[in-house]
mmCIF file of C-alpha atoms in Angstrom:
data_model
loop_
_atom_site.group_PDB
_atom_site.id
_atom_site.type_symbol
_atom_site.label_atom_id
_atom_site.label_comp_id
_atom_site.label_asym_id
_atom_site.label_seq_id
_atom_site.Cartn_x
_atom_site.Cartn_y
_atom_site.Cartn_z
ATOM 1 C CA ILE A 30 12.212 10.949 12.160
ATOM 2 C CA ALA A 31 15.315 12.270 14.218
ATOM 3 C CA PHE A 32 17.444 10.885 12.380
ATOM 4 C CA VAL A 33 16.582 11.876 9.274
ATOM 5 C CA PHE A 34 16.241 15.690 9.795
ATOM 6 C CA GLY A 35 19.807 15.253 11.964
ATOM 7 C CA LEU A 36 21.161 13.623 8.919
ATOM 8 C CA LYS A 37 19.725 16.955 6.693
ATOM 9 C CA SER A 38 20.777 19.296 9.220
ATOM 10 C CA TRP A 39 23.887 17.817 9.317
ATOM 11 C CA SER A 40 24.353 17.657 5.641
ATOM 12 C CA GLN A 41 23.963 21.516 5.639
ATOM 13 C CA ARG A 42 27.264 22.330 7.031
ATOM 14 C CA GLN A 43 29.012 19.881 5.021
ATOM 15 C CA SER A 44 30.792 20.317 1.426
ATOM 16 C CA GLY A 45 31.305 17.450 -1.596
ATOM 17 C CA PHE A 46 29.088 14.511 -1.281
ATOM 18 C CA TRP A 47 27.352 15.299 1.506
ATOM 19 C CA GLY A 48 26.587 18.703 1.407
ATOM 20 C CA THR A 49 25.238 17.994 -2.423
ATOM 21 C CA TRP A 50 23.218 15.065 -1.984
ATOM 22 C CA GLY A 51 22.790 15.117 1.870
ATOM 23 C CA GLY A 52 19.610 16.159 1.691
ATOM 24 C CA LEU A 53 18.442 13.885 -0.813
ATOM 25 C CA VAL A 54 19.595 11.057 0.879
ATOM 26 C CA ALA A 55 18.090 11.100 3.837
ATOM 27 C CA THR A 56 14.396 12.117 2.200
ATOM 28 C CA VAL A 57 15.002 8.518 0.317
ATOM 29 C CA ILE A 58 15.698 7.007 3.519
ATOM 30 C CA ASN A 59 12.821 8.793 5.532
ATOM 31 C CA THR A 60 10.550 7.114 2.184
ATOM 32 C CA LEU A 61 11.981 3.636 2.947
ATOM 33 C CA GLN A 62 11.213 3.962 6.741
ATOM 34 C CA VAL A 63 7.740 4.913 5.900
ATOM 35 C CA GLN A 64 6.811 2.570 3.381
ATOM 36 C CA ILE A 65 9.012 -0.417 5.399
ATOM 37 C CA LEU A 66 7.428 0.651 8.790
ATOM 38 C CA ASN A 67 3.632 0.101 7.226
ATOM 39 C CA ILE A 68 4.093 -2.889 5.584
ATOM 40 C CA VAL A 69 5.354 -4.516 8.995
ATOM 41 C CA TYR A 70 2.646 -2.659 11.090
ATOM 42 C CA GLY A 71 0.173 -4.099 8.956
ATOM 43 C CA GLY A 72 0.879 -7.651 9.541
ATOM 44 C CA LEU A 73 1.452 -7.043 13.511
ATOM 45 C CA ALA A 74 -1.798 -4.680 13.558
ATOM 46 C CA THR A 75 -3.599 -8.139 11.713
ATOM 47 C CA PHE A 76 -2.153 -10.323 14.174
ATOM 48 C CA LEU A 77 -2.772 -8.355 17.241
ATOM 49 C CA THR A 78 -6.635 -7.626 16.050
ATOM 50 C CA GLY A 79 -6.955 -11.276 15.744
ATOM 51 C CA TYR A 80 -5.783 -12.225 19.034
ATOM 52 C CA GLU A 81 -8.146 -10.101 20.960
ATOM 53 C CA ASN A 82 -10.606 -12.370 19.406
ATOM 54 C CA TRP A 83 -13.569 -10.146 18.385
ATOM 55 C CA LYS A 84 -17.154 -11.498 18.470
ATOM 56 C CA THR A 85 -18.037 -10.275 15.333
ATOM 57 C CA ASP A 86 -16.753 -9.376 11.927
ATOM 58 C CA ALA A 87 -17.626 -5.613 11.617
ATOM 59 C CA GLU A 88 -16.008 -5.215 15.313
ATOM 60 C CA TYR A 89 -12.601 -7.002 13.960
ATOM 61 C CA SER A 90 -12.918 -4.867 11.010
ATOM 62 C CA ASP A 91 -13.460 -1.652 12.972
ATOM 63 C CA ASN A 92 -10.675 -2.237 15.360
ATOM 64 C CA LEU A 93 -8.442 -3.224 12.567
ATOM 65 C CA VAL A 94 -9.144 -0.074 10.593
ATOM 66 C CA ALA A 95 -8.193 1.715 13.873
ATOM 67 C CA LYS A 96 -4.943 0.166 14.408
ATOM 68 C CA LEU A 97 -3.690 0.658 10.770
ATOM 69 C CA PHE A 98 -5.091 4.434 10.221
ATOM 70 C CA LEU A 99 -3.453 5.510 13.486
ATOM 71 C CA PHE A 100 0.153 4.034 12.908
ATOM 72 C CA LYS A 101 0.091 4.919 9.242
ATOM 73 C CA PHE A 102 -1.520 8.115 9.540
ATOM 74 C CA PHE A 103 1.449 9.234 11.956
ATOM 75 C CA ASN A 104 4.146 7.227 10.171
ATOM 76 C CA THR A 105 3.440 8.908 6.871
ATOM 77 C CA PHE A 106 2.650 12.321 7.776
ATOM 78 C CA GLY A 107 4.813 12.613 10.878
ATOM 79 C CA SER A 108 8.195 13.752 9.155
ATOM 80 C CA VAL A 109 6.118 15.725 6.410
ATOM 81 C CA CYS A 110 4.266 17.483 9.453
ATOM 82 C CA VAL A 111 7.431 18.121 11.007
ATOM 83 C CA THR A 112 9.380 19.737 7.716
ATOM 84 C CA ALA A 113 6.390 21.891 7.159
ATOM 85 C CA PHE A 114 6.003 23.225 10.570
ATOM 86 C CA LEU A 115 8.811 22.271 12.529
ATOM 87 C CA MET A 116 11.879 22.072 10.695
ATOM 88 C CA ARG A 117 12.800 25.682 10.872
ATOM 89 C CA ALA A 118 12.578 26.032 14.407
ATOM 90 C CA LEU A 119 13.697 22.681 15.988
ATOM 91 C CA PHE A 120 17.193 22.628 13.672
ATOM 92 C CA ALA A 121 20.431 24.228 13.408
ATOM 93 C CA GLY A 122 20.283 25.712 9.759
ATOM 94 C CA GLY A 123 16.510 25.259 9.203
ATOM 95 C CA CYS A 124 15.698 24.333 5.860
ATOM 96 C CA PRO A 125 18.534 24.359 2.740
ATOM 97 C CA GLU A 126 18.344 27.349 1.437
ATOM 98 C CA ASN A 127 15.959 28.975 3.825
ATOM 99 C CA ASP A 128 13.128 26.751 1.583
ATOM 100 C CA CYS A 129 10.981 24.234 3.280
ATOM 101 C CA LEU A 130 8.507 24.700 0.589
ATOM 102 C CA TRP A 131 11.054 22.486 -1.602
ATOM 103 C CA GLU A 132 12.175 20.102 1.081
ATOM 104 C CA LEU A 133 8.383 19.413 1.473
ATOM 105 C CA PHE A 134 7.654 18.882 -2.140
ATOM 106 C CA MET A 135 10.639 16.852 -2.310
ATOM 107 C CA GLN A 136 9.031 14.503 0.526
ATOM 108 C CA LEU A 137 5.586 14.251 -0.964
ATOM 109 C CA ALA A 138 6.847 13.568 -4.786
ATOM 110 C CA MET A 139 8.623 10.589 -3.286
ATOM 111 C CA LEU A 140 5.955 9.393 -0.773
ATOM 112 C CA PHE A 141 3.683 9.534 -3.455
ATOM 113 C CA MET A 142 5.435 7.515 -6.221
ATOM 114 C CA SER A 143 6.965 5.321 -3.902
ATOM 115 C CA GLY A 144 3.338 4.713 -2.372
ATOM 116 C CA ALA A 145 1.888 4.117 -5.674
ATOM 117 C CA GLY A 146 5.102 1.542 -6.839
ATOM 118 C CA ILE A 147 4.693 -0.495 -3.809
ATOM 119 C CA SER A 148 1.048 -1.146 -5.076
ATOM 120 C CA PHE A 149 1.583 -2.112 -8.260
ATOM 121 C CA VAL A 150 4.507 -4.683 -7.009
ATOM 122 C CA THR A 151 2.009 -5.871 -4.421
ATOM 123 C CA THR A 152 -1.026 -6.275 -6.428
ATOM 124 C CA VAL A 153 0.282 -7.426 -9.651
ATOM 125 C CA VAL A 154 3.916 -8.111 -9.784
ATOM 126 C CA LEU A 155 3.734 -10.598 -7.017
ATOM 127 C CA PRO A 156 1.027 -12.513 -7.563
ATOM 128 C CA THR A 157 2.100 -12.758 -11.522
ATOM 129 C CA LEU A 158 5.560 -14.160 -9.858
ATOM 130 C CA LYS A 159 3.341 -16.484 -7.691
ATOM 131 C CA GLN A 160 1.082 -17.718 -9.956
ATOM 132 C CA ARG A 161 3.534 -18.361 -12.650
ATOM 133 C CA SER A 162 5.361 -20.349 -9.567
ATOM 134 C CA ILE A 163 2.217 -22.653 -9.251
ATOM 135 C CA TYR A 164 1.910 -23.075 -12.618
ATOM 136 C CA LYS A 165 5.134 -24.607 -13.224
ATOM 137 C CA LYS A 166 4.632 -26.761 -9.634
ATOM 138 C CA ILE A 167 1.119 -28.047 -11.536
ATOM 139 C CA GLU A 168 3.066 -29.086 -14.645
ATOM 140 C CA ALA A 169 5.974 -30.620 -12.998
ATOM 141 C CA ALA A 170 3.038 -33.004 -11.488
ATOM 142 C CA GLY A 171 1.282 -34.155 -14.323
ATOM 143 C CA GLY A 172 -0.847 -31.126 -14.582
ATOM 144 C CA VAL A 173 -4.693 -29.814 -14.145
ATOM 145 C CA SER A 174 -7.004 -31.407 -16.699
ATOM 146 C CA ASP A 175 -8.707 -28.644 -18.758
ATOM 147 C CA GLY A 176 -11.877 -30.663 -19.739
ATOM 148 C CA GLU A 177 -11.328 -29.779 -23.369
ATOM 149 C CA ALA A 178 -9.643 -32.578 -25.307
ATOM 150 C CA GLY A 179 -11.721 -35.664 -26.130
ATOM 151 C CA ASN A 180 -15.619 -35.713 -25.698
ATOM 152 C CA GLU A 181 -15.941 -33.983 -22.647
ATOM 153 C CA SER A 182 -19.396 -32.635 -21.551
ATOM 154 C CA PRO A 183 -19.852 -28.789 -20.798
ATOM 155 C CA ASP A 184 -20.820 -29.948 -17.369
ATOM 156 C CA GLU A 185 -17.347 -31.404 -17.118
ATOM 157 C CA ILE A 186 -15.729 -28.548 -18.641
ATOM 158 C CA ARG A 187 -16.852 -26.006 -16.301
ATOM 159 C CA ARG A 188 -15.614 -28.526 -13.636
ATOM 160 C CA ALA A 189 -12.064 -28.731 -14.775
ATOM 161 C CA ALA A 190 -12.198 -24.835 -15.123
ATOM 162 C CA CYS A 191 -13.381 -24.908 -11.551
ATOM 163 C CA ARG A 192 -10.592 -27.284 -10.334
ATOM 164 C CA ARG A 193 -7.705 -25.087 -12.351
ATOM 165 C CA GLN A 194 -9.069 -21.719 -10.769
ATOM 166 C CA PHE A 195 -9.050 -23.304 -7.153
ATOM 167 C CA ALA A 196 -5.590 -24.768 -8.212
ATOM 168 C CA THR A 197 -3.928 -21.439 -9.397
ATOM 169 C CA MET A 198 -6.051 -18.727 -7.297
ATOM 170 C CA GLU A 199 -5.475 -17.369 -3.976
ATOM 171 C CA GLU A 200 -9.257 -17.112 -1.999
ATOM 172 C CA TYR A 201 -10.199 -13.175 -1.474
ATOM 173 C CA ASP A 202 -10.577 -11.995 1.999
ATOM 174 C CA ASN A 203 -14.052 -10.173 2.354
ATOM 175 C CA ILE A 204 -12.636 -7.947 5.330
ATOM 176 C CA GLU A 205 -8.833 -7.674 4.997
ATOM 177 C CA GLY A 206 -9.158 -6.561 1.089
ATOM 178 C CA PRO A 207 -11.218 -3.991 1.187
ATOM 179 C CA ILE A 208 -9.620 -2.605 4.319
ATOM 180 C CA GLY A 209 -6.119 -2.370 2.469
ATOM 181 C CA ASP A 210 -7.636 -0.471 -0.867
ATOM 182 C CA TYR A 211 -9.509 1.949 1.185
ATOM 183 C CA MET A 212 -6.414 2.868 3.251
ATOM 184 C CA GLU A 213 -4.520 3.600 0.046
ATOM 185 C CA ILE A 214 -7.130 5.987 -0.934
ATOM 186 C CA ALA A 215 -7.388 7.493 3.040
ATOM 187 C CA LEU A 216 -3.467 8.232 2.768
ATOM 188 C CA GLN A 217 -3.860 9.687 -1.053
ATOM 189 C CA PHE A 218 -6.876 12.413 -0.091
ATOM 190 C CA GLY A 219 -4.641 13.005 2.803
ATOM 191 C CA PHE A 220 -1.974 14.080 0.816
ATOM 192 C CA VAL A 221 -3.985 16.074 -1.064
ATOM 193 C CA VAL A 222 -6.358 18.047 1.268
ATOM 194 C CA CYS A 223 -3.449 18.673 3.578
ATOM 195 C CA PHE A 224 -0.540 19.373 1.701
ATOM 196 C CA GLY A 225 -1.550 20.356 -1.643
ATOM 197 C CA ALA A 226 -0.165 23.868 -1.649
ATOM 198 C CA ALA A 227 2.959 22.266 -1.307
ATOM 199 C CA PHE A 228 2.747 19.700 -3.793
ATOM 200 C CA PRO A 229 0.242 21.293 -6.408
ATOM 201 C CA PHE A 230 0.506 18.278 -8.774
ATOM 202 C CA SER A 231 -0.719 16.058 -6.316
ATOM 203 C CA PRO A 232 -4.345 16.407 -7.648
ATOM 204 C CA ILE A 233 -3.770 15.130 -11.054
ATOM 205 C CA VAL A 234 -1.110 12.492 -9.137
ATOM 206 C CA ALA A 235 -3.544 11.355 -7.021
ATOM 207 C CA CYS A 236 -6.329 10.704 -9.746
ATOM 208 C CA ALA A 237 -3.813 9.192 -11.821
ATOM 209 C CA VAL A 238 -3.036 6.785 -9.214
ATOM 210 C CA GLY A 239 -6.672 5.956 -8.525
ATOM 211 C CA LEU A 240 -7.179 4.820 -11.917
ATOM 212 C CA MET A 241 -4.298 3.091 -12.179
ATOM 213 C CA GLN A 242 -5.209 1.519 -8.576
ATOM 214 C CA LEU A 243 -8.749 0.618 -10.005
ATOM 215 C CA LYS A 244 -8.055 -1.224 -12.893
ATOM 216 C CA MET A 245 -5.189 -3.184 -10.791
ATOM 217 C CA ASP A 246 -7.554 -4.325 -8.411
ATOM 218 C CA ALA A 247 -9.969 -5.228 -11.371
ATOM 219 C CA TYR A 248 -6.971 -7.297 -12.999
ATOM 220 C CA LYS A 249 -6.514 -8.881 -9.707
ATOM 221 C CA LEU A 250 -10.001 -10.052 -9.264
ATOM 222 C CA LEU A 251 -10.396 -11.213 -12.152
ATOM 223 C CA PHE A 252 -6.896 -12.754 -12.884
ATOM 224 C CA PHE A 253 -5.330 -13.777 -9.479
ATOM 225 C CA GLN A 254 -8.227 -14.061 -7.334
ATOM 226 C CA ARG A 255 -11.488 -16.500 -6.822
ATOM 227 C CA ARG A 256 -14.651 -15.050 -7.085
ATOM 228 C CA PRO A 257 -15.490 -13.449 -4.014
ATOM 229 C CA ILE A 258 -18.574 -14.401 -1.868
ATOM 230 C CA PRO A 259 -21.149 -11.862 -1.806
ATOM 231 C CA LEU A 260 -21.800 -10.101 1.883
ATOM 232 C CA GLU A 261 -24.981 -8.074 2.209
ATOM 233 C CA VAL A 262 -23.736 -4.846 3.905
ATOM 234 C CA CYS A 263 -25.923 -1.864 4.864
ATOM 235 C CA SER A 264 -22.835 0.534 4.494
ATOM 236 C CA ILE A 265 -18.806 0.568 4.168
ATOM 237 C CA GLY A 266 -18.551 0.920 7.965
ATOM 238 C CA VAL A 267 -16.114 3.051 9.785
ATOM 239 C CA TRP A 268 -14.890 4.825 6.672
ATOM 240 C CA GLU A 269 -17.847 6.674 6.367
#
């Protein structure tokens, strides 16, 4: 964060390319830093929580959510809070043209859009590519019988469909799967509630992203993952 805001402050005193585009370059670097560290720490938090060896799934889930939420909250909103409340006081020159609201708007817009893009890639694009790779490997190995040729009985056809599903689809994680979905919604809620004044279109964007996420999750569950095992729970846990 210090490097990003130092670059912004330095670019305000320059001319040419850095004087014109330095602030935008710093904002792009900050966006990449936020999204990459969110992905890296997601894996690290899962490893650390598993290493703690909690006794029940509920305890595991609560501690994983606590780690993920604390880091992602500070990592995502840290630079935004600095821009909104501290940039004018801490850095020489303050905000470009003394307009911190525009700087804050650019940061929020990039974080919003990059988050939606990464969600689309991880939910739809990567599973599609992985499934196509699995199909190619199955075909190269002789394929999985679909049970539709010949005089197979309906039971044989259903068993063949189950074999095909098991070979081409991933297992849905009933614990970590919903955590990722809830985390995206919580971060979007934070953007709208805390900084909606700086990004007036944030409620509309959040609604559009939420609807897109709803369709993507449905598509993921139908075409990329095996049928989840139903679990009986009394609430949504720590997210209440």
